[in-house]
Short mmCIF file of C-alpha atoms in Angstrom, two decimals:
data_model
loop_
_atom_site.label_atom_id
_atom_site.label_comp_id
_atom_site.label_asym_id
_atom_site.label_seq_id
_atom_site.Cartn_x
_atom_site.Cartn_y
_atom_site.Cartn_z
CA MET A 8 77.92 72.53 92.81
CA ARG A 9 75.02 74.49 94.32
CA GLY A 10 73.05 76.84 92.09
CA LEU A 11 70.21 79.37 92.11
CA LEU A 12 68.14 80.37 89.09
CA ILE A 13 66.59 83.86 88.80
CA ASP A 14 64.29 84.94 85.95
CA ASP A 15 61.02 86.86 85.96
CA GLU A 16 59.60 84.43 83.33
CA ALA A 17 58.29 81.20 84.85
CA LEU A 18 58.62 79.16 81.64
CA ALA A 19 62.22 80.27 81.19
CA LEU A 20 63.00 79.09 84.73
CA LEU A 21 61.39 75.70 84.14
CA ASP A 22 63.28 75.20 80.89
CA LEU A 23 66.63 76.22 82.39
CA LYS A 24 66.15 73.92 85.40
CA ARG A 25 65.13 71.03 83.11
CA GLN A 26 68.22 71.40 80.94
CA LEU A 27 70.59 71.73 83.93
CA THR A 28 69.10 68.55 85.44
CA ARG A 29 69.68 66.74 82.12
CA ILE A 30 73.31 67.96 81.91
CA GLY A 31 74.09 67.24 85.57
CA GLY A 32 76.68 68.82 87.81
CA VAL A 33 74.48 71.62 89.19
CA ASP A 34 72.29 71.01 92.24
CA VAL A 35 69.52 73.62 91.77
CA LEU A 36 68.73 74.80 95.30
CA ASN A 37 65.79 76.98 94.25
CA THR A 38 64.32 79.10 91.48
CA PHE A 39 63.05 82.67 91.83
CA GLN A 40 60.99 85.08 89.77
CA ASP A 41 61.39 87.84 92.35
CA VAL A 42 64.93 89.23 92.63
CA GLY A 43 64.41 90.56 96.15
CA GLU A 44 63.40 87.12 97.43
CA ALA A 45 66.37 85.57 95.64
CA LEU A 46 68.81 87.98 97.26
CA GLU A 47 67.42 87.21 100.71
CA ALA A 48 67.71 83.47 100.07
CA ALA A 49 71.26 83.74 98.73
CA ALA A 50 72.50 84.90 102.13
CA SER A 51 71.55 81.61 103.77
CA LEU A 52 71.81 79.20 100.81
CA ARG A 53 75.35 80.36 99.83
CA PRO A 54 75.22 79.09 96.22
CA ASP A 55 78.36 78.48 94.17
CA VAL A 56 76.74 79.87 91.03
CA VAL A 57 73.70 81.96 90.12
CA PHE A 58 72.07 81.86 86.69
CA LEU A 59 70.62 85.33 86.35
CA ASP A 60 68.41 86.96 83.74
CA ILE A 61 69.52 90.52 82.93
CA ASP A 62 66.37 92.20 81.66
CA MET A 63 64.05 92.13 84.68
CA PRO A 64 61.71 94.72 86.21
CA GLU A 65 62.55 96.72 89.36
CA ILE A 66 66.06 95.27 89.86
CA ASN A 67 67.87 94.33 86.65
CA GLY A 68 70.43 91.56 86.48
CA LEU A 69 73.45 93.89 86.55
CA GLU A 70 72.35 95.45 89.83
CA ALA A 71 71.37 92.04 91.19
CA ALA A 72 74.86 90.69 90.40
CA GLU A 73 76.43 93.58 92.30
CA ARG A 74 74.16 92.91 95.30
CA LEU A 75 74.88 89.18 95.17
CA GLN A 76 78.56 89.93 95.41
CA ASP A 77 77.89 92.05 98.49
CA ILE A 78 76.04 89.14 100.09
CA HIS A 79 78.33 86.34 98.93
CA PRO A 80 81.63 87.70 97.48
CA SER A 81 82.85 84.40 95.99
CA VAL A 82 79.67 83.56 94.09
CA GLU A 83 79.97 83.05 90.32
CA VAL A 84 77.41 84.68 88.02
CA VAL A 85 76.17 83.42 84.67
CA PHE A 86 73.93 85.86 82.81
CA VAL A 87 71.04 84.50 80.79
CA THR A 88 69.69 87.02 78.29
CA ALA A 89 67.76 87.36 75.05
CA TYR A 90 69.97 90.29 74.01
CA GLU A 91 73.51 89.70 72.76
CA ASP A 92 74.39 93.34 73.53
CA TYR A 93 74.35 92.46 77.21
CA ALA A 94 77.24 90.05 76.69
CA VAL A 95 79.62 93.00 76.70
CA LYS A 96 78.31 94.13 80.08
CA ALA A 97 78.55 90.55 81.37
CA PHE A 98 82.26 90.42 80.71
CA GLU A 99 82.79 93.97 81.98
CA LEU A 100 81.40 92.62 85.24
CA GLN A 101 83.82 89.71 85.04
CA ALA A 102 80.85 87.35 85.00
CA LEU A 103 81.81 83.74 84.44
CA ASP A 104 79.75 83.43 81.25
CA TYR A 105 76.59 84.45 79.47
CA VAL A 106 73.99 82.31 77.73
CA LEU A 107 71.61 83.56 75.06
CA LYS A 108 67.91 82.72 75.06
CA PRO A 109 66.50 80.43 73.87
CA VAL A 110 69.02 78.38 75.81
CA GLN A 111 70.68 75.59 73.82
CA THR A 112 71.65 72.47 75.76
CA GLU A 113 75.10 72.14 74.17
CA ARG A 114 75.93 75.78 74.97
CA LEU A 115 74.67 75.39 78.53
CA ALA A 116 76.78 72.24 78.99
CA LEU A 117 79.86 74.24 77.99
CA THR A 118 78.98 76.82 80.65
CA VAL A 119 78.61 74.10 83.31
CA ARG A 120 82.10 72.79 82.44
CA ARG A 121 83.46 76.34 82.76
CA ILE A 122 81.87 76.67 86.20
CA GLU A 123 83.41 73.38 87.34
CA ALA A 124 86.84 74.49 86.10
CA ARG A 125 86.55 77.91 87.79
CA LEU A 126 85.51 76.40 91.13
CA LYS A 127 88.38 73.91 90.95
CA ASP A 128 90.84 76.74 90.26
CA LYS A 129 89.46 78.66 93.24
CA ASP A 130 89.99 75.70 95.54
CA GLU A 131 93.57 75.27 94.36
CA SER A 132 94.52 78.94 94.39
CA ALA A 133 92.46 80.62 97.09
CA PRO A 134 93.34 84.31 97.55
CA VAL A 135 96.15 84.74 100.06
CA PRO A 136 95.98 87.85 102.26
CA SER A 137 98.40 90.35 100.78
CA GLY A 138 99.75 91.52 104.11
CA PRO A 139 99.75 95.18 105.11
CA ALA A 140 98.34 97.44 102.41
CA PHE A 141 98.71 101.20 102.18
CA ILE A 142 96.70 103.87 100.38
CA ARG A 143 98.36 106.88 98.77
CA CYS A 144 96.38 110.05 98.08
CA PHE A 145 99.10 112.68 97.83
CA GLN A 146 99.64 113.36 94.14
CA ARG A 147 98.14 110.09 92.89
CA MET A 148 95.39 107.71 94.03
CA GLN A 149 96.99 104.31 94.55
CA ILE A 150 96.76 101.21 96.74
CA GLU A 151 100.04 99.45 97.49
CA TYR A 152 100.07 95.87 98.75
CA GLY A 153 102.16 92.73 98.91
CA LYS A 154 105.73 93.06 97.72
CA GLN A 155 105.52 96.67 96.52
CA GLU A 156 102.71 95.85 94.10
CA GLN A 157 100.07 98.39 93.10
CA LEU A 158 96.41 97.62 92.56
CA ALA A 159 95.57 97.75 88.86
CA TRP A 160 92.46 99.85 88.24
CA ARG A 161 90.28 98.35 85.52
CA THR A 162 89.02 101.81 84.52
CA VAL A 163 89.63 105.44 85.49
CA LYS A 164 86.05 105.53 86.78
CA ALA A 165 86.80 102.64 89.14
CA GLN A 166 89.77 104.59 90.47
CA GLU A 167 87.71 107.77 90.93
CA LEU A 168 84.84 105.89 92.54
CA PHE A 169 87.19 104.38 95.10
CA ALA A 170 88.81 107.78 95.67
CA TYR A 171 85.43 109.38 96.39
CA LEU A 172 84.38 106.60 98.78
CA LEU A 173 87.73 107.03 100.52
CA PHE A 174 87.18 110.80 100.73
CA ARG A 175 83.83 110.10 102.40
CA LYS A 176 85.04 107.13 104.46
CA ASP A 177 82.97 106.16 107.49
CA GLN A 178 79.97 107.82 105.84
CA LEU A 179 77.11 106.48 103.74
CA VAL A 180 77.39 107.75 100.16
CA ARG A 181 74.15 107.82 98.19
CA LYS A 182 74.13 106.04 94.85
CA ASP A 183 72.47 109.02 93.14
CA THR A 184 75.32 111.20 94.39
CA LEU A 185 77.88 108.86 92.82
CA VAL A 186 75.96 108.80 89.55
CA GLU A 187 75.76 112.60 89.49
CA ILE A 188 79.50 112.99 90.17
CA LEU A 189 80.91 110.25 87.95
CA TRP A 190 78.43 110.05 85.06
CA PRO A 191 76.69 113.46 84.90
CA GLU A 192 76.18 113.39 81.13
CA VAL A 193 74.94 109.78 80.89
CA GLU A 194 71.26 108.82 80.69
CA LEU A 195 70.13 107.82 84.18
CA LYS A 196 69.43 104.12 83.58
CA LYS A 197 72.77 103.65 81.82
CA ALA A 198 74.54 105.63 84.54
CA TYR A 199 73.24 103.28 87.24
CA THR A 200 74.33 100.31 85.13
CA GLN A 201 77.82 101.85 84.98
CA LEU A 202 77.78 102.33 88.75
CA TYR A 203 76.85 98.70 89.48
CA THR A 204 79.41 97.48 86.96
CA THR A 205 82.17 99.61 88.50
CA ILE A 206 81.36 98.54 92.08
CA TYR A 207 81.42 94.91 90.97
CA GLN A 208 84.80 95.40 89.28
CA LEU A 209 86.28 97.10 92.34
CA ARG A 210 85.20 94.32 94.65
CA ARG A 211 86.61 91.66 92.34
CA SER A 212 89.94 93.49 92.07
CA LEU A 213 90.26 93.98 95.84
CA GLU A 214 89.32 90.36 96.53
CA ALA A 215 91.78 89.03 93.94
CA ALA A 216 94.59 91.09 95.51
CA GLY A 217 93.74 89.86 99.00
CA ILE A 218 93.15 93.44 100.21
CA SER A 219 90.79 93.63 103.20
CA VAL A 220 88.94 96.77 102.06
CA LYS A 221 85.18 96.22 101.76
CA ILE A 222 82.51 98.20 99.90
CA ALA A 223 79.23 97.70 101.74
CA ASN A 224 75.83 98.12 100.12
CA ALA A 225 73.20 99.79 102.34
CA GLY A 226 70.11 100.00 100.14
CA ASN A 227 70.44 103.30 98.31
CA SER A 228 73.98 103.96 99.56
CA TYR A 229 77.49 102.54 99.81
CA SER A 230 80.11 102.82 102.52
CA LEU A 231 83.80 101.96 102.63
CA ASP A 232 85.33 99.80 105.34
CA LEU A 233 89.12 100.08 105.19
CA GLY A 234 89.66 97.15 107.51
CA GLY A 235 92.36 98.98 109.44
CA ILE A 236 94.31 100.02 106.33
CA SER A 237 95.82 103.49 106.63
CA SER A 238 96.56 106.24 104.10
CA ASP A 239 99.41 108.70 103.69
CA VAL A 240 97.03 111.63 104.27
CA GLU A 241 95.71 110.10 107.48
CA GLN A 242 99.21 109.43 108.82
CA TRP A 243 100.52 112.84 107.79
CA GLU A 244 97.63 114.79 109.22
CA SER A 245 97.57 112.84 112.49
CA ARG A 246 100.75 114.72 113.50
CA LEU A 247 98.91 118.02 113.17
CA ARG A 248 96.53 117.07 115.95
CA ASN A 249 99.36 117.42 118.42
CA GLU A 250 101.26 120.70 118.18
CA ALA A 251 103.31 119.75 121.23
CA GLU A 252 104.61 116.71 119.39
CA LEU A 253 105.59 118.87 116.42
CA GLU A 254 107.48 121.21 118.73
CA SER A 255 109.42 118.29 120.16
CA LEU A 256 110.62 117.10 116.74
CA SER A 257 114.18 117.67 115.68
CA ASP A 258 114.75 119.79 112.58
CA GLU A 259 115.51 116.64 110.61
CA GLN A 260 112.30 114.94 111.77
CA TYR A 261 110.23 118.06 111.05
CA GLU A 262 111.66 118.27 107.52
CA GLU A 263 111.12 114.54 106.99
CA TRP A 264 107.47 114.96 108.00
CA LEU A 265 107.02 117.90 105.61
CA ASN A 266 108.51 115.81 102.80
CA LEU A 267 105.78 113.20 103.23
CA TYR A 268 103.56 115.71 101.47
CA ARG A 269 104.76 114.55 98.07
CA GLY A 270 102.04 116.30 96.06
CA ASP A 271 98.58 117.79 96.40
CA TYR A 272 95.58 115.63 97.28
CA PHE A 273 94.73 113.59 94.13
CA GLU A 274 96.80 116.16 92.21
CA GLU A 275 97.30 114.08 89.06
CA HIS A 276 93.59 113.40 88.67
CA GLY A 277 92.18 116.89 89.18
CA TYR A 278 88.90 115.67 90.70
CA LEU A 279 86.64 118.73 91.04
CA TRP A 280 84.85 117.29 94.07
CA ALA A 281 88.21 117.11 95.91
CA GLU A 282 89.14 120.78 95.41
CA ASN A 283 88.17 122.00 98.90
CA GLU A 284 90.04 119.16 100.59
CA ARG A 285 93.00 119.72 98.29
CA GLN A 286 93.18 123.39 99.28
CA ARG A 287 92.75 122.61 102.98
CA LEU A 288 95.67 120.18 103.02
CA LEU A 289 97.81 122.47 100.87
CA ASN A 290 97.22 125.35 103.26
CA LEU A 291 98.27 123.15 106.19
CA TRP A 292 101.47 122.20 104.39
CA ARG A 293 102.14 125.83 103.47
CA HIS A 294 101.68 126.97 107.09
CA HIS A 295 104.16 124.43 108.43
CA ALA A 296 106.61 124.77 105.54
CA MET A 297 106.75 128.54 106.11
CA ARG A 298 107.14 127.95 109.83
CA PHE A 299 110.04 125.58 109.20
CA ALA A 300 111.74 127.92 106.70
CA LYS A 301 111.53 130.87 109.12
CA LYS A 302 112.89 128.66 111.91
CA MET A 303 115.87 127.70 109.73
CA GLU A 304 116.42 131.37 108.88
CA ARG A 305 116.50 132.30 112.57
CA LYS A 306 119.03 129.53 113.19
CA GLY A 307 121.30 130.90 110.48
CA LYS A 308 120.68 127.93 108.16
CA GLU A 309 120.01 130.31 105.29
CA ALA A 310 120.66 127.85 102.44
CA LEU A 311 118.08 125.43 103.86
CA ALA A 312 115.64 128.28 104.50
CA ALA A 313 116.04 129.50 100.91
CA ASP A 314 115.44 125.97 99.60
CA TRP A 315 112.15 125.73 101.48
CA TYR A 316 111.00 129.22 100.43
CA LEU A 317 111.65 128.19 96.82
CA ARG A 318 109.74 124.93 97.28
CA ILE A 319 106.77 126.81 98.69
CA GLN A 320 106.99 129.32 95.85
CA GLN A 321 107.03 126.52 93.28
CA ARG A 322 103.86 124.98 94.71
CA LEU A 323 102.20 128.33 95.49
CA PRO A 324 103.54 130.82 92.91
CA TYR A 325 100.89 133.47 93.69
CA ALA A 326 101.88 133.97 97.34
CA GLU A 327 103.75 137.30 97.68
CA GLU A 328 105.24 136.28 101.03
CA THR A 329 107.89 133.88 99.67
CA TYR A 330 109.27 136.48 97.24
CA SER A 331 109.68 138.95 100.10
CA HIS A 332 111.49 136.50 102.37
CA LEU A 333 113.83 135.40 99.58
CA MET A 334 114.65 139.02 98.62
CA LYS A 335 115.61 139.85 102.21
CA LEU A 336 117.56 136.63 102.66
CA TYR A 337 119.55 137.14 99.43
CA ALA A 338 120.16 140.80 100.32
CA ARG A 339 121.69 139.81 103.66
CA GLN A 340 123.96 137.40 101.82
CA GLY A 341 125.04 140.15 99.41
CA GLU A 342 123.38 138.31 96.49
CA ARG A 343 121.93 141.42 94.87
CA SER A 344 121.28 139.76 91.49
CA LEU A 345 119.25 136.94 93.13
CA ALA A 346 117.25 139.49 95.14
CA GLU A 347 116.51 141.47 91.98
CA MET A 348 115.56 138.28 90.14
CA GLN A 349 112.96 137.49 92.83
CA TYR A 350 111.59 141.02 92.53
CA GLN A 351 111.26 140.74 88.75
CA ARG A 352 109.48 137.39 89.07
CA LEU A 353 107.11 138.93 91.59
CA ARG A 354 106.37 141.89 89.30
CA GLU A 355 105.64 139.59 86.35
CA MET A 356 103.37 137.41 88.47
CA MET A 357 101.48 140.40 89.94
CA ARG A 358 100.95 142.00 86.53
CA GLU A 359 99.86 138.76 84.87
CA GLU A 360 97.58 137.49 87.60
CA TYR A 361 96.32 140.62 89.32
CA ASP A 362 97.12 143.51 86.92
CA ALA A 363 98.88 145.20 89.83
CA GLU A 364 102.32 146.12 91.12
CA PRO A 365 104.03 144.72 94.24
CA SER A 366 103.21 146.50 97.49
CA ALA A 367 105.13 149.62 98.51
CA GLU A 368 106.83 147.65 101.28
CA ILE A 369 108.22 145.16 98.76
#
């Protein structure tokens, strides 16, 4: 197998190379003290494994591992560190292994055997493309793929990070922006470590599932390439770009389209950064749901109209308009008690939320 060694200490590099040569099985392509040079070389050398020190100046090993994955997604990483605390981070990153300094030959030999086994498993069970995948944003952030499987998020931060990159798709998202949004209370160095760890985890999860989404590293920023995968929001909103098409839909098709809005944008997660987009999409749904309800009322389909007014009211309980329409509709049907019930609900809502009474017209 082909390997690279990266450590800012020259003696540590010499010792590691000497021991690997003694053990056998790893063809050391090159050694590097400078991480930047190593990353450039990795693009052309395409190593199977990189032995990487964690505690290095300028670019630490955790960030370097994340960049290596961007350059060569299938590369295996073995962390070499003097600090056992870093072992936890190594496994959070799904690194193959970690080795403590000073490196012991027997321990290193065990790592080499693990690398050989992992590479053999990869050859025998290479990821198979999952087929068409689909991203859901209404109500809950989820990626569906394969035979109705859902991508398992390793952490809630990984899920939110993907959601934010999706929200800003086709744009470069600065790393400091991500740190500020996802880890605002964490000390800066630790926050960046969390960012690199989470990006690494996301890439591993997407690759393992055979999903073609890519997270590209552009220096101080990331961008998301969906690889042609669509989302429910994108499909739903694409109909709004063509009012003529909406007009040509049958009532059943129009209602079916409205029902695709199964919940607010990332509703279950309550991401603060998504609030403006959440309100924008909700207002679009409200506009068309009201339009549909009024259309059904004009056609004499009063039961269906009432159902949609109630659905709008349930999602937007502070909108006076639905109470008014329902009162009039029930009054025409001779349902006085239902009309009065709507009025009482409106009064309670107005008093509680606005300390006011319904308008004189109501």
